[in-house]
mmCIF file of C-alpha atoms and ligand atoms in Angstrom:
data_model
loop_
_atom_site.group_PDB
_atom_site.id
_atom_site.type_symbol
_atom_site.label_atom_id
_atom_site.label_comp_id
_atom_site.label_asym_id
_atom_site.label_seq_id
_atom_site.Cartn_x
_atom_site.Cartn_y
_atom_site.Cartn_z
ATOM 1 C CA UNK F 1104 -0.027 -0.010 0.001
ATOM 2 C CA UNK F 1105 1.576 3.223 -1.005
ATOM 3 C CA UNK F 1106 1.080 6.356 0.980
ATOM 4 C CA UNK F 1107 0.613 9.902 -0.426
ATOM 5 C CA UNK F 1108 1.352 12.115 2.502
ATOM 6 C CA UNK F 1109 1.245 12.206 6.267
ATOM 7 C CA UNK F 1110 -2.318 12.372 7.413
ATOM 8 C CA UNK F 1111 -3.536 11.655 10.879
ATOM 9 C CA UNK F 1112 -5.987 9.181 9.477
ATOM 10 C CA UNK F 1113 -7.123 5.952 10.826
ATOM 11 C CA UNK F 1114 -9.339 5.230 7.917
ATOM 12 C CA UNK F 1115 -10.902 2.031 9.084
ATOM 13 C CA UNK F 1116 -10.680 2.202 12.843
ATOM 14 C CA UNK F 1117 -14.300 3.139 13.149
ATOM 15 C CA UNK F 1118 -15.196 -0.359 12.042
ATOM 16 C CA UNK F 1119 -13.316 -2.002 14.875
ATOM 17 C CA UNK F 1120 -14.931 -5.123 16.221
ATOM 18 C CA UNK F 1121 -15.047 -6.209 19.827
ATOM 19 C CA UNK F 1122 -15.289 -9.842 18.999
ATOM 20 C CA UNK F 1123 -12.320 -12.010 19.688
ATOM 21 C CA UNK F 1124 -11.057 -14.069 16.730
ATOM 22 C CA UNK F 1125 -10.524 -17.079 18.930
ATOM 23 C CA UNK F 1126 -13.990 -18.465 18.462
ATOM 24 C CA UNK F 1127 -13.986 -18.221 14.669
ATOM 25 C CA UNK F 1128 -10.695 -20.042 14.274
ATOM 26 C CA UNK F 1129 -11.996 -23.413 15.478
ATOM 27 C CA UNK F 1130 -14.544 -24.356 12.883
ATOM 28 C CA UNK F 1131 -13.639 -26.100 9.548
ATOM 29 C CA UNK F 1132 -13.157 -23.894 6.528
ATOM 30 C CA UNK F 1133 -15.768 -24.447 5.056
ATOM 31 C CA UNK F 1134 -17.656 -27.179 6.964
ATOM 32 C CA UNK F 1135 -16.911 -30.661 5.559
ATOM 33 C CA UNK F 1136 -13.927 -32.997 4.940
ATOM 34 C CA UNK F 1137 -11.958 -30.466 2.859
ATOM 35 C CA UNK F 1138 -12.501 -27.799 5.487
ATOM 36 C CA UNK F 1139 -11.325 -30.239 8.136
ATOM 37 C CA UNK F 1140 -8.093 -30.877 6.307
ATOM 38 C CA UNK F 1141 -7.490 -27.100 5.763
ATOM 39 C CA UNK F 1142 -8.119 -26.460 9.421
ATOM 40 C CA UNK F 1143 -5.724 -29.231 10.467
ATOM 41 C CA UNK F 1144 -2.970 -27.629 8.429
ATOM 42 C CA UNK F 1145 -3.590 -24.302 10.155
ATOM 43 C CA UNK F 1146 -3.505 -25.931 13.552
ATOM 44 C CA UNK F 1147 -0.390 -28.005 12.689
ATOM 45 C CA UNK F 1148 1.601 -25.129 11.138
ATOM 46 C CA UNK F 1149 0.439 -22.085 13.026
ATOM 47 C CA UNK F 1150 3.688 -21.695 15.008
ATOM 48 C CA UNK F 1151 5.688 -22.234 11.750
ATOM 49 C CA UNK F 1152 3.712 -19.497 10.015
ATOM 50 C CA UNK F 1153 4.321 -17.058 12.840
ATOM 51 C CA UNK F 1154 8.073 -17.847 12.783
ATOM 52 C CA UNK F 1155 8.046 -17.455 8.988
ATOM 53 C CA UNK F 1156 6.503 -14.005 9.425
ATOM 54 C CA UNK F 1157 8.966 -13.017 12.147
ATOM 55 C CA UNK F 1158 11.908 -14.075 9.973
ATOM 56 C CA UNK F 1159 10.633 -11.783 7.178
ATOM 57 C CA UNK F 1160 10.056 -9.006 9.727
ATOM 58 C CA UNK F 1161 13.641 -9.259 10.936
ATOM 59 C CA UNK F 1162 14.912 -9.032 7.371
ATOM 60 C CA UNK F 1163 12.862 -6.391 5.618
ATOM 61 C CA UNK F 1164 13.737 -5.351 2.085
ATOM 62 C CA UNK F 1165 12.559 -2.218 0.222
ATOM 63 C CA UNK F 1166 11.017 -2.135 -3.204
ATOM 64 C CA UNK F 1167 13.339 -3.641 -5.796
ATOM 65 C CA UNK F 1168 15.639 -5.245 -3.263
ATOM 66 C CA UNK F 1169 13.518 -8.219 -2.191
ATOM 67 C CA UNK F 1170 16.242 -10.758 -3.008
ATOM 68 C CA UNK F 1171 16.199 -12.617 0.275
ATOM 69 C CA UNK F 1172 12.469 -12.523 0.713
ATOM 70 C CA UNK F 1173 11.937 -13.870 -2.796
ATOM 71 C CA UNK F 1174 14.446 -16.629 -2.164
ATOM 72 C CA UNK F 1175 12.776 -17.663 1.072
ATOM 73 C CA UNK F 1176 9.394 -17.649 -0.632
ATOM 74 C CA UNK F 1177 10.622 -19.634 -3.636
ATOM 75 C CA UNK F 1178 12.208 -22.237 -1.364
ATOM 76 C CA UNK F 1179 8.964 -22.606 0.672
ATOM 77 C CA UNK F 1180 6.903 -22.981 -2.511
ATOM 78 C CA UNK F 1181 9.257 -25.612 -3.933
ATOM 79 C CA UNK F 1182 9.096 -27.494 -0.673
ATOM 80 C CA UNK F 1183 5.327 -27.661 -1.199
ATOM 81 C CA UNK F 1184 5.906 -29.173 -4.613
ATOM 82 C CA UNK F 1185 4.502 -26.251 -6.568
ATOM 83 C CA UNK F 1186 5.826 -25.158 -9.974
ATOM 84 C CA UNK F 1187 7.925 -22.066 -9.250
ATOM 85 C CA UNK F 1188 9.098 -19.248 -11.486
ATOM 86 C CA UNK F 1189 11.469 -16.653 -10.034
ATOM 87 C CA UNK F 1190 12.708 -13.280 -11.258
ATOM 88 C CA UNK F 1191 9.288 -12.351 -12.668
ATOM 89 C CA UNK F 1192 9.171 -8.538 -13.044
ATOM 90 C CA UNK F 1193 12.168 -8.111 -10.769
ATOM 91 C CA UNK F 1194 12.171 -10.291 -7.653
ATOM 92 C CA UNK F 1195 8.656 -11.589 -8.246
ATOM 93 C CA UNK F 1196 7.917 -15.242 -7.535
ATOM 94 C CA UNK F 1197 5.090 -17.207 -9.127
ATOM 95 C CA UNK F 1198 4.054 -20.624 -7.763
ATOM 96 C CA UNK F 1199 1.465 -22.697 -9.494
ATOM 97 C CA UNK F 1200 -0.717 -25.250 -7.748
ATOM 98 C CA UNK F 1201 -2.561 -27.563 -10.156
ATOM 99 C CA UNK F 1202 -5.578 -29.293 -8.642
ATOM 100 C CA UNK F 1203 -6.452 -32.926 -9.177
ATOM 101 C CA UNK F 1204 -9.444 -32.091 -11.347
ATOM 102 C CA UNK F 1205 -9.841 -29.618 -14.215
ATOM 103 C CA UNK F 1206 -11.473 -26.258 -13.507
ATOM 104 C CA UNK F 1207 -10.879 -22.541 -13.587
ATOM 105 C CA UNK F 1208 -7.486 -20.812 -13.142
ATOM 106 C CA UNK F 1209 -7.452 -18.163 -10.411
ATOM 107 C CA UNK F 1210 -4.620 -16.081 -8.869
ATOM 108 C CA UNK F 1211 -3.755 -15.067 -5.383
ATOM 109 C CA UNK F 1212 -1.408 -12.087 -4.891
ATOM 110 C CA UNK F 1213 0.778 -11.233 -1.878
ATOM 111 C CA UNK F 1214 3.239 -8.319 -1.841
ATOM 112 C CA UNK F 1215 6.658 -8.687 -0.213
ATOM 113 C CA UNK F 1216 8.433 -5.322 0.178
ATOM 114 C CA UNK F 1217 9.061 -3.181 3.278
ATOM 115 C CA UNK F 1218 9.202 0.511 3.983
ATOM 116 C CA UNK F 1219 11.982 2.967 4.915
ATOM 117 C CA UNK F 1220 11.512 3.909 8.593
ATOM 118 C CA UNK F 1221 14.079 4.949 11.145
ATOM 119 C CA UNK F 1222 11.601 4.805 14.044
ATOM 120 C CA UNK F 1223 12.294 2.067 16.614
ATOM 121 C CA UNK F 1224 10.544 -1.228 16.090
ATOM 122 C CA UNK F 1225 8.301 -1.918 19.081
ATOM 123 C CA UNK F 1226 8.287 -5.751 18.721
ATOM 124 C CA UNK F 1227 10.741 -8.334 20.129
ATOM 125 C CA UNK F 1228 11.574 -9.668 16.658
ATOM 126 C CA UNK F 1229 12.676 -6.241 15.540
ATOM 127 C CA UNK F 1230 14.079 -5.387 12.131
ATOM 128 C CA UNK F 1231 17.779 -6.179 11.898
ATOM 129 C CA UNK F 1232 18.204 -3.798 8.914
ATOM 130 C CA UNK F 1233 18.669 -0.206 10.044
ATOM 131 C CA UNK F 1234 16.166 2.199 8.433
ATOM 132 C CA UNK F 1235 13.910 -0.419 7.010
ATOM 133 C CA UNK F 1236 10.814 -1.976 8.576
ATOM 134 C CA UNK F 1237 7.726 -3.892 7.745
ATOM 135 C CA UNK F 1238 5.197 -1.197 8.748
ATOM 136 C CA UNK F 1239 2.811 -1.961 5.900
ATOM 137 C CA UNK F 1240 2.234 -5.592 6.883
ATOM 138 C CA UNK F 1241 3.654 -7.173 3.721
ATOM 139 C CA UNK F 1242 5.429 -9.696 5.948
ATOM 140 C CA UNK F 1243 1.947 -10.869 7.017
ATOM 141 C CA UNK F 1244 0.708 -10.814 3.427
ATOM 142 C CA UNK F 1245 3.527 -13.017 2.275
ATOM 143 C CA UNK F 1246 3.075 -15.359 5.192
ATOM 144 C CA UNK F 1247 -0.646 -15.664 4.490
ATOM 145 C CA UNK F 1248 0.236 -16.467 0.886
ATOM 146 C CA UNK F 1249 2.436 -19.294 2.123
ATOM 147 C CA UNK F 1250 -0.293 -20.442 4.578
ATOM 148 C CA UNK F 1251 -2.981 -20.508 1.910
ATOM 149 C CA UNK F 1252 -0.651 -22.422 -0.523
ATOM 150 C CA UNK F 1253 0.189 -24.869 2.263
ATOM 151 C CA UNK F 1254 -3.507 -25.434 3.007
ATOM 152 C CA UNK F 1255 -4.564 -25.739 -0.597
ATOM 153 C CA UNK F 1256 -1.682 -28.128 -1.311
ATOM 154 C CA UNK F 1257 -3.062 -30.396 1.395
ATOM 155 C CA UNK F 1258 -6.294 -30.807 -0.568
ATOM 156 C CA UNK F 1259 -4.764 -30.679 -4.044
ATOM 157 C CA UNK F 1260 -6.390 -33.881 -5.246
ATOM 158 C CA UNK F 1261 -9.847 -32.531 -4.572
ATOM 159 C CA UNK F 1262 -9.248 -29.087 -6.094
ATOM 160 C CA UNK F 1263 -11.107 -28.310 -9.306
ATOM 161 C CA UNK F 1264 -8.728 -26.009 -11.095
ATOM 162 C CA UNK F 1265 -5.455 -24.184 -10.691
ATOM 163 C CA UNK F 1266 -4.244 -21.492 -8.264
ATOM 164 C CA UNK F 1267 -1.445 -19.166 -9.370
ATOM 165 C CA UNK F 1268 0.251 -17.659 -6.290
ATOM 166 C CA UNK F 1269 1.752 -14.303 -7.150
ATOM 167 C CA UNK F 1270 4.401 -12.954 -4.767
ATOM 168 C CA UNK F 1271 4.875 -9.379 -5.937
ATOM 169 C CA UNK F 1272 7.881 -7.125 -5.338
ATOM 170 C CA UNK F 1273 7.942 -3.335 -5.394
ATOM 171 C CA UNK F 1274 4.409 -2.547 -4.320
ATOM 172 C CA UNK F 1275 5.525 0.450 -2.303
ATOM 173 C CA UNK F 1276 7.151 1.932 -5.407
ATOM 174 C CA UNK F 1277 3.973 1.094 -7.272
ATOM 175 C CA UNK F 1278 5.940 -0.613 -10.116
ATOM 176 C CA UNK F 1279 5.892 -4.300 -9.156
ATOM 177 C CA UNK F 1280 2.482 -5.280 -10.433
ATOM 178 C CA UNK F 1281 3.048 -3.628 -13.826
ATOM 179 C CA UNK F 1282 6.565 -5.143 -14.053
ATOM 180 C CA UNK F 1283 5.086 -8.666 -13.383
ATOM 181 C CA UNK F 1284 2.384 -8.092 -15.950
ATOM 182 C CA UNK F 1285 4.950 -6.925 -18.505
ATOM 183 C CA UNK F 1286 6.948 -10.089 -17.672
ATOM 184 C CA UNK F 1287 3.971 -12.238 -18.615
ATOM 185 C CA UNK F 1288 2.990 -13.312 -15.146
ATOM 186 C CA UNK F 1289 -0.413 -14.392 -16.443
ATOM 187 C CA UNK F 1290 0.782 -15.926 -19.706
ATOM 188 C CA UNK F 1291 0.554 -19.609 -18.775
ATOM 189 C CA UNK F 1292 -1.744 -20.514 -17.151
ATOM 190 C CA UNK F 1293 -3.944 -17.516 -17.560
ATOM 191 C CA UNK F 1294 -6.090 -16.736 -14.551
ATOM 192 C CA UNK F 1295 -9.595 -15.415 -14.933
ATOM 193 C CA UNK F 1296 -9.748 -13.784 -11.482
ATOM 194 C CA UNK F 1297 -7.348 -12.543 -8.798
ATOM 195 C CA UNK F 1298 -7.681 -12.135 -5.044
ATOM 196 C CA UNK F 1299 -5.632 -10.447 -2.384
ATOM 197 C CA UNK F 1300 -5.663 -8.567 0.877
ATOM 198 C CA UNK F 1301 -3.956 -5.798 2.879
ATOM 199 C CA UNK F 1302 -3.627 -5.334 6.594
ATOM 200 C CA UNK F 1303 -5.752 -2.567 8.068
ATOM 201 C CA UNK F 1304 -6.630 -1.069 11.454
ATOM 202 C CA UNK F 1305 -9.744 -3.110 11.967
ATOM 203 C CA UNK F 1306 -9.778 -5.238 15.094
ATOM 204 C CA UNK F 1307 -8.180 -8.630 14.460
ATOM 205 C CA UNK F 1308 -10.795 -11.218 13.459
ATOM 206 C CA UNK F 1309 -12.422 -9.045 10.864
ATOM 207 C CA UNK F 1310 -12.005 -8.519 7.171
ATOM 208 C CA UNK F 1311 -13.713 -6.138 4.811
ATOM 209 C CA UNK F 1312 -14.348 -5.540 1.129
ATOM 210 C CA UNK F 1313 -16.897 -3.931 -1.159
ATOM 211 C CA UNK F 1314 -18.103 -4.365 -4.736
ATOM 212 C CA UNK F 1315 -16.803 -1.592 -6.995
ATOM 213 C CA UNK F 1316 -14.242 1.121 -6.131
ATOM 214 C CA UNK F 1317 -12.296 0.561 -2.885
ATOM 215 C CA UNK F 1318 -9.011 2.473 -3.217
ATOM 216 C CA UNK F 1319 -7.946 5.531 -5.193
ATOM 217 C CA UNK F 1320 -5.900 5.362 -8.343
ATOM 218 C CA UNK F 1321 -2.717 7.393 -8.791
ATOM 219 C CA UNK F 1322 -1.789 9.484 -11.821
ATOM 220 C CA UNK F 1323 1.178 11.718 -12.628
ATOM 221 C CA UNK F 1324 1.353 15.100 -14.295
ATOM 222 C CA UNK F 1325 3.951 17.497 -15.528
ATOM 223 C CA UNK F 1326 3.560 21.160 -16.428
ATOM 224 C CA UNK F 1327 6.152 23.071 -18.439
ATOM 225 C CA UNK F 1328 6.127 26.875 -18.279
ATOM 226 C CA UNK F 1329 8.235 28.732 -20.852
ATOM 227 C CA UNK F 1330 8.749 32.178 -22.362
ATOM 228 C CA UNK F 1331 10.030 35.554 -21.313
ATOM 229 C CA UNK F 1332 9.342 37.136 -17.972
ATOM 230 C CA UNK F 1333 9.327 36.035 -14.370
ATOM 231 C CA UNK F 1334 9.111 32.200 -14.708
ATOM 232 C CA UNK F 1335 9.435 31.662 -10.986
ATOM 233 C CA UNK F 1336 6.311 33.779 -10.310
ATOM 234 C CA UNK F 1337 4.535 32.047 -13.182
ATOM 235 C CA UNK F 1338 5.425 28.608 -11.655
ATOM 236 C CA UNK F 1339 4.033 29.728 -8.337
ATOM 237 C CA UNK F 1340 0.845 30.896 -10.009
ATOM 238 C CA UNK F 1341 0.386 27.627 -11.856
ATOM 239 C CA UNK F 1342 1.148 25.640 -8.710
ATOM 240 C CA UNK F 1343 -1.472 27.666 -6.829
ATOM 241 C CA UNK F 1344 -3.992 26.914 -9.545
ATOM 242 C CA UNK F 1345 -3.127 23.238 -9.524
ATOM 243 C CA UNK F 1346 -3.760 23.084 -5.811
ATOM 244 C CA UNK F 1347 -7.260 24.399 -6.216
ATOM 245 C CA UNK F 1348 -8.005 21.219 -8.179
ATOM 246 C CA UNK F 1349 -8.196 19.258 -5.038
ATOM 247 C CA UNK F 1350 -5.154 19.171 -2.785
ATOM 248 C CA UNK F 1351 -7.036 19.370 0.447
ATOM 249 C CA UNK F 1352 -8.686 15.980 0.436
ATOM 250 C CA UNK F 1353 -10.974 14.879 3.193
ATOM 251 C CA UNK F 1354 -9.465 12.218 5.354
ATOM 252 C CA UNK F 1355 -11.874 9.690 4.103
ATOM 253 C CA UNK F 1356 -14.479 9.757 1.371
ATOM 254 C CA UNK F 1357 -17.792 7.970 1.576
ATOM 255 C CA UNK F 1358 -18.325 5.572 -1.322
ATOM 256 C CA UNK F 1359 -21.075 6.973 -3.435
ATOM 257 C CA UNK F 1360 -22.071 6.203 -7.009
ATOM 258 C CA UNK F 1361 -19.667 7.084 -8.435
ATOM 259 C CA UNK F 1362 -17.131 8.177 -5.810
ATOM 260 C CA UNK F 1363 -15.553 11.448 -6.826
ATOM 261 C CA UNK F 1364 -12.534 13.138 -5.283
ATOM 262 C CA UNK F 1365 -9.101 14.382 -6.188
ATOM 263 C CA UNK F 1366 -6.005 14.624 -4.075
ATOM 264 C CA UNK F 1367 -3.228 16.493 -5.811
ATOM 265 C CA UNK F 1368 0.376 17.086 -4.825
ATOM 266 C CA UNK F 1369 3.128 19.102 -6.497
ATOM 267 C CA UNK F 1370 6.155 16.943 -5.788
ATOM 268 C CA UNK F 1371 8.874 18.938 -7.647
ATOM 269 C CA UNK F 1372 9.386 22.486 -8.832
ATOM 270 C CA UNK F 1373 12.314 23.404 -11.032
ATOM 271 C CA UNK F 1374 13.110 26.748 -12.671
ATOM 272 C CA UNK F 1375 16.112 27.159 -14.931
ATOM 273 C CA UNK F 1376 16.849 29.506 -17.817
ATOM 274 C CA UNK F 1377 13.746 29.999 -19.997
ATOM 275 C CA UNK F 1378 11.753 27.121 -18.545
ATOM 276 C CA UNK F 1379 10.086 26.065 -15.338
ATOM 277 C CA UNK F 1380 8.732 22.635 -14.689
ATOM 278 C CA UNK F 1381 6.272 21.321 -12.101
ATOM 279 C CA UNK F 1382 5.743 17.606 -11.495
ATOM 280 C CA UNK F 1383 3.211 15.984 -9.261
ATOM 281 C CA UNK F 1384 0.770 13.175 -8.435
ATOM 282 C CA UNK F 1385 -2.948 12.949 -8.366
ATOM 283 C CA UNK F 1386 -5.161 10.467 -6.521
ATOM 284 C CA UNK F 1387 -8.550 9.986 -8.039
ATOM 285 C CA UNK F 1388 -11.485 7.849 -7.013
ATOM 286 C CA UNK F 1389 -13.242 7.463 -10.340
ATOM 287 C CA UNK F 1390 -12.957 7.748 -14.080
ATOM 288 C CA UNK F 1391 -14.992 10.983 -13.912
ATOM 289 C CA UNK F 1392 -12.633 12.678 -11.439
ATOM 290 C CA UNK F 1393 -9.643 11.450 -13.523
ATOM 291 C CA UNK F 1394 -11.123 12.955 -16.708
ATOM 292 C CA UNK F 1395 -11.957 16.238 -15.001
ATOM 293 C CA UNK F 1396 -8.495 16.626 -13.562
ATOM 294 C CA UNK F 1397 -6.770 15.626 -16.777
ATOM 295 C CA UNK F 1398 -8.713 18.302 -18.730
ATOM 296 C CA UNK F 1399 -7.911 20.964 -16.122
ATOM 297 C CA UNK F 1400 -4.200 20.206 -16.216
ATOM 298 C CA UNK F 1401 -3.753 19.851 -19.966
ATOM 299 C CA UNK F 1402 -6.116 22.711 -21.019
ATOM 300 C CA UNK F 1403 -6.973 24.949 -18.157
ATOM 301 C CA UNK F 1404 -3.754 26.424 -16.745
ATOM 302 C CA UNK F 1405 -2.806 29.135 -19.292
ATOM 303 C CA UNK F 1406 -4.947 31.793 -17.626
ATOM 304 C CA UNK F 1407 -2.856 31.473 -14.501
ATOM 305 C CA UNK F 1408 0.124 33.199 -16.099
ATOM 306 C CA UNK F 1409 1.008 36.449 -17.835
ATOM 307 C CA UNK F 1410 1.040 37.144 -21.602
ATOM 308 C CA UNK F 1411 4.121 35.875 -23.358
ATOM 309 C CA UNK F 1412 4.392 32.793 -21.135
ATOM 310 C CA UNK F 1413 3.020 29.486 -22.325
ATOM 311 C CA UNK F 1414 1.919 26.585 -20.260
ATOM 312 C CA UNK F 1415 1.851 23.002 -21.440
ATOM 313 C CA UNK F 1416 0.509 20.237 -19.216
ATOM 314 C CA UNK F 1417 0.823 16.495 -19.700
ATOM 315 C CA UNK F 1418 -1.104 13.845 -17.794
ATOM 316 C CA UNK F 1419 -0.164 10.243 -17.342
ATOM 317 C CA UNK F 1420 -3.177 8.319 -16.084
ATOM 318 C CA UNK F 1421 -3.188 5.103 -14.107
ATOM 319 C CA UNK F 1422 0.365 4.910 -12.710
ATOM 320 C CA UNK F 1423 -1.808 2.898 -10.326
ATOM 321 C CA UNK F 1424 -5.179 1.939 -11.649
ATOM 322 C CA UNK F 1425 -7.062 2.128 -8.333
ATOM 323 C CA UNK F 1426 -8.543 -0.900 -6.611
ATOM 324 C CA UNK F 1427 -11.966 -1.589 -8.079
ATOM 325 C CA UNK F 1428 -13.512 -4.858 -7.113
ATOM 326 C CA UNK F 1429 -15.611 -6.922 -9.595
ATOM 327 C CA UNK F 1430 -19.170 -6.561 -8.264
ATOM 328 C CA UNK F 1431 -20.253 -10.185 -8.786
ATOM 329 C CA UNK F 1432 -16.959 -11.674 -7.525
ATOM 330 C CA UNK F 1433 -16.838 -9.391 -4.527
ATOM 331 C CA UNK F 1434 -20.213 -10.480 -3.242
ATOM 332 C CA UNK F 1435 -19.303 -14.126 -3.710
ATOM 333 C CA UNK F 1436 -15.963 -13.695 -2.052
ATOM 334 C CA UNK F 1437 -17.490 -11.850 0.915
ATOM 335 C CA UNK F 1438 -19.974 -14.650 1.342
ATOM 336 C CA UNK F 1439 -17.283 -17.335 1.205
ATOM 337 C CA UNK F 1440 -15.175 -15.369 3.742
ATOM 338 C CA UNK F 1441 -18.288 -15.162 5.915
ATOM 339 C CA UNK F 1442 -18.483 -18.983 5.990
ATOM 340 C CA UNK F 1443 -14.843 -19.124 7.218
ATOM 341 C CA UNK F 1444 -15.049 -16.266 9.758
ATOM 342 C CA UNK F 1445 -18.700 -15.790 10.523
ATOM 343 C CA UNK F 1446 -20.712 -13.340 8.491
ATOM 344 C CA UNK F 1447 -20.612 -10.702 11.237
ATOM 345 C CA UNK F 1448 -16.811 -10.561 10.881
ATOM 346 C CA UNK F 1449 -16.935 -9.556 7.208
ATOM 347 C CA UNK F 1450 -17.532 -5.864 6.958
ATOM 348 C CA UNK F 1451 -18.468 -3.765 3.941
ATOM 349 C CA UNK F 1452 -15.995 -0.991 3.147
ATOM 350 C CA UNK F 1453 -17.835 2.298 3.076
ATOM 351 C CA UNK F 1454 -15.085 4.846 2.603
ATOM 352 C CA UNK F 1455 -12.130 5.333 0.311
ATOM 353 C CA UNK F 1456 -8.886 6.640 1.960
ATOM 354 C CA UNK F 1457 -7.516 9.277 -0.416
ATOM 355 C CA UNK F 1458 -3.909 8.996 0.779
ATOM 356 C CA UNK F 1459 -3.477 5.290 0.061
ATOM 357 C CA UNK F 1460 -3.136 3.437 -3.198
ATOM 358 C CA UNK F 1461 -2.389 -0.157 -4.052
ATOM 359 C CA UNK F 1462 -1.020 -1.529 -7.302
ATOM 360 C CA UNK F 1463 -3.227 -4.606 -6.909
ATOM 361 C CA UNK F 1464 -5.460 -2.372 -9.074
ATOM 362 C CA UNK F 1465 -2.990 -2.914 -11.979
ATOM 363 C CA UNK F 1466 -3.811 -6.645 -11.912
ATOM 364 C CA UNK F 1467 -7.513 -5.806 -11.713
ATOM 365 C CA UNK F 1468 -7.169 -3.643 -14.789
ATOM 366 C CA UNK F 1469 -6.211 -6.894 -16.612
ATOM 367 C CA UNK F 1470 -8.475 -9.388 -14.982
ATOM 368 C CA UNK F 1471 -11.398 -9.074 -12.535
ATOM 369 C CA UNK F 1472 -10.482 -9.367 -8.890
ATOM 370 C CA UNK F 1473 -11.374 -8.794 -5.268
ATOM 371 C CA UNK F 1474 -9.306 -7.068 -2.601
ATOM 372 C CA UNK F 1475 -9.864 -7.352 1.129
ATOM 373 C CA UNK F 1476 -8.751 -5.399 4.146
ATOM 374 C CA UNK F 1477 -7.568 -7.649 6.990
ATOM 375 C CA UNK F 1478 -7.947 -6.426 10.545
ATOM 376 C CA UNK F 1479 -4.647 -6.590 12.555
ATOM 377 C CA UNK F 1480 -5.350 -4.193 15.455
ATOM 378 C CA UNK F 1481 -5.827 -5.188 19.028
ATOM 379 C CA UNK F 1482 -7.439 -2.496 21.115
ATOM 380 C CA UNK F 1483 -6.851 -4.228 24.457
ATOM 381 C CA UNK F 1484 -3.119 -4.478 23.784
ATOM 382 C CA UNK F 1485 -2.892 -1.023 22.264
ATOM 383 C CA UNK F 1486 -1.795 -2.387 18.904
ATOM 384 C CA UNK F 1487 -2.853 -0.383 15.864
ATOM 385 C CA UNK F 1488 -2.214 -1.771 12.400
ATOM 386 C CA UNK F 1489 -2.290 1.543 10.553
ATOM 387 C CA UNK F 1490 -0.181 1.100 7.445
ATOM 388 C CA UNK F 1491 2.984 3.248 7.397
ATOM 389 C CA UNK F 1492 2.486 4.574 10.923
ATOM 390 C CA UNK F 1493 5.856 4.312 12.813
ATOM 391 C CA UNK F 1494 4.108 2.539 15.665
ATOM 392 C CA UNK F 1495 2.479 -0.082 13.405
ATOM 393 C CA UNK F 1496 2.007 -3.354 15.233
ATOM 394 C CA UNK F 1497 -0.031 -6.296 13.929
ATOM 395 C CA UNK F 1498 -1.728 -9.006 15.985
ATOM 396 C CA UNK F 1499 -0.288 -12.157 14.502
ATOM 397 C CA UNK F 1500 -3.561 -14.036 14.934
ATOM 398 C CA UNK F 1501 -4.451 -12.216 11.727
ATOM 399 C CA UNK F 1502 -2.301 -14.687 9.852
ATOM 400 C CA UNK F 1503 -4.821 -17.410 10.742
ATOM 401 C CA UNK F 1504 -7.792 -15.198 10.071
ATOM 402 C CA UNK F 1505 -6.497 -14.124 6.678
ATOM 403 C CA UNK F 1506 -5.416 -17.685 5.705
ATOM 404 C CA UNK F 1507 -8.876 -19.034 6.677
ATOM 405 C CA UNK F 1508 -10.681 -16.360 4.787
ATOM 406 C CA UNK F 1509 -8.590 -16.514 1.632
ATOM 407 C CA UNK F 1510 -8.561 -20.323 1.504
ATOM 408 C CA UNK F 1511 -12.356 -20.243 1.722
ATOM 409 C CA UNK F 1512 -12.519 -17.567 -0.982
ATOM 410 C CA UNK F 1513 -10.234 -19.469 -3.352
ATOM 411 C CA UNK F 1514 -12.005 -22.786 -2.805
ATOM 412 C CA UNK F 1515 -15.321 -21.135 -3.524
ATOM 413 C CA UNK F 1516 -13.918 -19.470 -6.644
ATOM 414 C CA UNK F 1517 -12.585 -22.818 -7.964
ATOM 415 C CA UNK F 1518 -15.965 -24.426 -7.396
ATOM 416 C CA UNK F 1519 -17.803 -21.921 -9.621
HETATM 417 ZN ZN1 ZN Y 2715 1.142 -2.070 1.830
#
């Protein structure tokens, strides 16, 4: 999950749940012999999964440097007997689990990279790499990917179809998904749907999703100002005009039909000789807000400057596409997750956090998919799983919760 700027937001905390996850972790996933086997793997390997996560946490790697993490993941997938491809779009790892019976091909994605952070790590298994920490929960995402693969491997003979496990690098830099797509991650076999999750400050035991838009997309722009006169003053005038397009975003935006907001940042300002250049980022919640902002930047800035100075704006849409869940698949997936966790533990997302993006949306731009938030907070312990917050701490029971839910979702998707 990439982060646009420092906001004092806790975008999902209002949906915290008082219910302990302990009760929901005991039932089969879903009820029946297959669920019994999946559950037995979770019970058997729960300590191993926690240790796997702690190992990743001790050895965080930033975007583009996930060499060790990828090697650990590839080894674990090979030990499960899956077909493994490494070096996909950088340090990406793809592991294919073919079921015993023919059926659909679906994908499950987990991201692997960590975040620069010099703040002290509040857990015992603290980062051993100075200045880098897993404060976006990707160590849990990767572990849940392993847990789901381990569970599904246990019931391989009864699976109707194939699961492609996608371990993605460079999510924080928002380049990993596109790099894996460019490297033919879906070439063979080709999935028809993709699923994934991200830790969030819900209370542990809960997950959430919604049909339709769930997270903002991210675009880039550049404005060139040239001519005679005071280019520095002209650049300031253009920047001021840009900021009126929507820089002051609300901390969270209620999902309406369609959601419509813009969050704009000027990230660089450069004046030299006869030219000034402004570059920046835009977060948008819908195609309509994207189109409106694009028009304003490419056509509407000239009036901000004096005569003799020209302004030319370019707009690069969908650096990150925005997480938009397939409406039919999202309802099905939420229902399947409800079987695994109890329906009351599956919340519906009602707001879009403007400051966060996720390049899971790049996969969804290629094939339909569903993304979930996974609660990792624990109010009684004072742990808040707010992505990118220096004090981020996740309740590790979320590994079991996420693995249960995602195994149920994938099983259900294969059965359709
Ligand atoms: Zn993240």
